[in-house]
XYZ file of C-alpha atoms in Angstrom:
253
model
C 73.524 136.415 119.466
C 73.548 135.963 123.166
C 75.761 133.777 125.228
C 78.464 133.548 122.500
C 81.747 132.546 124.541
C 83.588 135.539 123.558
C 83.335 139.055 122.240
C 85.433 141.820 120.667
C 85.621 144.273 123.506
C 85.481 144.823 127.200
C 86.305 147.109 129.950
C 88.479 146.870 132.842
C 88.475 149.136 136.063
C 92.186 149.188 137.263
C 91.641 152.827 138.554
C 88.598 153.513 140.836
C 85.592 155.186 139.129
C 87.513 154.898 135.859
C 86.950 152.368 133.189
C 89.242 151.614 130.207
C 88.183 149.942 126.849
C 90.302 147.060 125.679
C 89.704 146.148 121.842
C 90.473 142.157 121.262
C 92.463 141.285 118.088
C 88.939 140.399 116.358
C 89.421 141.762 112.661
C 89.744 139.443 109.857
C 89.471 139.180 106.297
C 88.576 136.196 103.676
C 91.822 134.994 102.823
C 90.663 131.900 100.810
C 87.579 130.923 98.816
C 86.329 128.490 96.314
C 88.818 129.203 93.275
C 86.154 127.896 90.619
C 83.446 130.416 91.555
C 85.819 132.950 93.828
C 83.359 133.208 96.326
C 83.091 131.979 99.932
C 79.750 130.474 100.878
C 78.874 131.595 104.794
C 75.746 130.604 106.880
C 73.096 132.394 108.432
C 70.847 131.552 111.332
C 67.860 133.970 109.752
C 67.850 132.257 106.263
C 67.656 128.663 104.728
C 70.960 127.429 103.270
C 69.438 128.377 99.610
C 69.505 132.072 100.502
C 73.077 132.124 102.351
C 75.254 134.735 101.352
C 78.779 134.585 99.553
C 81.454 136.796 100.354
C 84.493 137.814 97.964
C 88.127 137.635 98.634
C 89.807 139.931 101.550
C 86.096 141.145 102.514
C 86.388 142.576 105.800
C 84.652 140.886 108.819
C 84.526 141.257 112.810
C 84.845 138.011 114.813
C 81.862 137.744 117.465
C 81.918 134.697 119.413
C 81.847 131.071 119.046
C 79.044 128.582 119.885
C 78.237 125.360 118.814
C 81.178 125.050 117.319
C 80.201 128.158 114.914
C 82.137 130.886 114.353
C 79.959 134.157 114.300
C 81.137 137.232 112.550
C 79.774 140.681 111.505
C 80.577 141.675 107.505
C 81.948 145.285 107.349
C 81.597 145.704 103.774
C 80.342 144.790 100.504
C 76.413 143.591 99.956
C 76.558 141.657 103.187
C 77.903 144.484 105.253
C 75.939 144.984 108.557
C 75.037 140.987 108.629
C 75.881 138.527 111.217
C 76.974 135.123 109.580
C 79.055 132.285 110.623
C 81.362 129.273 109.280
C 81.915 126.462 111.218
C 85.461 126.878 113.631
C 87.260 124.781 111.206
C 86.265 126.833 108.354
C 86.841 130.042 110.299
C 90.299 128.784 110.714
C 90.999 127.777 107.416
C 89.200 130.852 105.613
C 89.641 133.947 107.528
C 92.922 135.136 108.245
C 94.705 138.276 108.728
C 96.215 139.104 105.617
C 94.279 142.555 104.575
C 93.839 144.388 100.923
C 95.942 147.113 100.118
C 94.201 150.615 101.266
C 94.987 152.297 97.968
C 93.144 152.174 94.866
C 94.374 150.364 91.649
C 93.680 151.894 88.385
C 92.474 149.800 84.924
C 93.189 151.843 81.882
C 91.365 151.034 79.060
C 92.242 152.161 75.513
C 89.598 152.018 72.471
C 90.846 149.806 69.553
C 89.307 148.540 66.292
C 85.907 147.208 65.680
C 86.215 143.677 64.484
C 82.979 142.858 62.625
C 84.065 139.025 62.722
C 85.521 138.017 66.058
C 85.530 134.356 66.493
C 84.628 133.100 70.348
C 86.318 129.480 70.278
C 84.501 128.780 73.178
C 80.841 129.743 71.767
C 81.956 128.867 68.219
C 80.142 131.493 66.975
C 81.163 134.995 65.261
C 80.511 138.754 67.077
C 80.940 142.127 65.970
C 83.571 143.173 68.851
C 84.661 146.810 69.851
C 87.624 145.726 70.911
C 89.886 147.769 73.702
C 93.253 147.475 75.210
C 93.642 146.858 78.614
C 96.362 147.442 81.285
C 96.428 146.654 84.774
C 99.272 146.813 87.337
C 101.560 145.590 84.557
C 99.198 143.063 83.021
C 98.223 143.467 79.411
C 95.116 142.320 77.974
C 92.330 142.597 75.119
C 88.943 143.947 76.492
C 85.397 143.926 74.607
C 83.445 147.013 75.240
C 80.106 145.682 73.468
C 79.233 143.074 71.582
C 75.646 143.487 71.576
C 73.906 146.024 68.958
C 70.336 145.994 69.238
C 69.982 149.824 70.660
C 70.282 149.095 74.009
C 73.483 148.578 74.736
C 76.559 150.778 73.913
C 80.351 151.055 74.575
C 80.802 153.172 77.807
C 82.299 156.588 76.872
C 85.699 157.430 77.765
C 86.128 158.680 81.121
C 86.889 158.327 84.639
C 84.808 155.558 86.788
C 84.994 153.999 89.964
C 85.107 149.970 90.300
C 83.114 148.930 93.067
C 83.431 145.736 95.162
C 82.363 142.762 93.815
C 78.341 142.573 94.431
C 77.130 138.441 94.282
C 78.109 135.300 92.512
C 77.124 135.913 88.635
C 75.390 133.057 87.165
C 77.883 130.176 86.491
C 76.307 129.301 83.071
C 77.367 132.653 82.228
C 81.175 131.936 82.058
C 81.575 128.044 82.845
C 81.492 127.317 79.148
C 85.048 129.433 78.693
C 86.280 126.490 80.207
C 86.227 124.422 76.836
C 88.965 127.199 75.720
C 90.646 127.395 78.912
C 90.045 124.822 81.382
C 92.019 126.485 83.935
C 89.764 129.552 84.242
C 88.956 130.407 87.940
C 87.233 133.236 90.012
C 84.988 133.577 87.001
C 81.450 134.290 88.889
C 83.474 137.546 90.436
C 81.937 140.434 88.699
C 83.165 144.276 89.597
C 80.206 146.712 88.981
C 81.370 149.711 87.275
C 79.796 153.046 88.604
C 77.964 154.087 85.478
C 74.394 154.741 85.105
C 72.559 151.968 86.878
C 75.639 150.079 87.599
C 74.991 147.419 85.628
C 78.034 147.174 83.880
C 80.799 145.333 84.988
C 84.361 144.042 84.722
C 84.297 140.487 84.146
C 85.611 137.752 82.094
C 84.142 136.143 78.814
C 83.512 136.801 75.154
C 80.547 138.937 75.205
C 79.970 142.701 76.354
C 76.487 144.594 77.094
C 78.721 147.629 77.546
C 80.719 145.880 80.077
C 84.526 145.948 80.036
C 84.809 142.236 79.195
C 88.250 140.478 79.409
C 89.023 138.273 76.552
C 91.721 137.010 77.558
C 90.822 134.251 79.350
C 94.136 132.956 80.883
C 94.931 136.690 82.341
C 91.629 136.850 84.442
C 93.021 134.937 87.627
C 95.827 137.732 87.906
C 93.301 140.512 87.052
C 90.773 139.386 89.243
C 93.236 139.186 92.140
C 94.717 142.933 91.406
C 91.161 144.240 91.783
C 89.852 142.374 94.582
C 93.130 142.989 96.663
C 92.843 146.912 96.783
C 90.588 149.361 98.250
C 89.220 152.837 97.377
C 89.625 155.652 99.605
C 85.672 155.472 100.682
C 86.084 151.596 101.133
C 83.486 150.638 98.228
C 85.284 150.013 95.587
C 88.649 148.592 94.276
C 89.695 151.443 92.086
C 89.033 153.290 89.138
C 88.742 152.954 85.384
C 89.799 155.175 82.871
C 88.597 154.720 79.590
C 90.552 156.512 76.770
C 89.870 157.083 72.831
C 86.890 156.668 70.982
C 85.036 153.607 69.946
C 84.729 152.829 66.251
C 81.066 152.168 66.700
C 79.242 153.225 69.678
C 75.615 152.825 68.713
């Protein structure tokens, strides 16, 4: 990234034999994303377009410079942390801004409820055995499934407290796009939040099927839930908050 038109810091020498570091206004956040997926696709000089990365809303970046009508920046958090990526100058002006996430964790409380042996998924036109639970997040109340798959591999997460991590990458559209048949206004559905449990393969996400995840069944609430989660940060900067699971599932194997 040589020969950029500006950079984020410089020195000035107003006093002989001294130097003073001057920090420019270079910190930005992803303030706008694709509403459908919930992600912002950004360019890379090092990879073909098929391997370009996507950033979640409120992802923190540091502007580096402008060259060839492109604005380059360094990603400061998430899976792409440390990468030098770019947007066109016009898109940088549109999608990057100064609205920052709240520097405090948010708590999602889930309380186990009943086991429904014949829960109907309208979107899939299929019945599932759902271990249901009640979720509360910042005043939003909604229904979740804590497990749908009972093949011996997946099970409801035990009661306890777990970190909810930053979104990792856009999850396959086919997993959740089908729910628009039931709720056409479903948005941000490819954003999944990993739960720090085991190998971190469980998520807070929207849908009708849970493989030990905290799956939000209330489709119309997902947009607000997504915004509430992604707009907060934990103290270590690696997550958005905590998941507190209360009670016991009716079925756990």
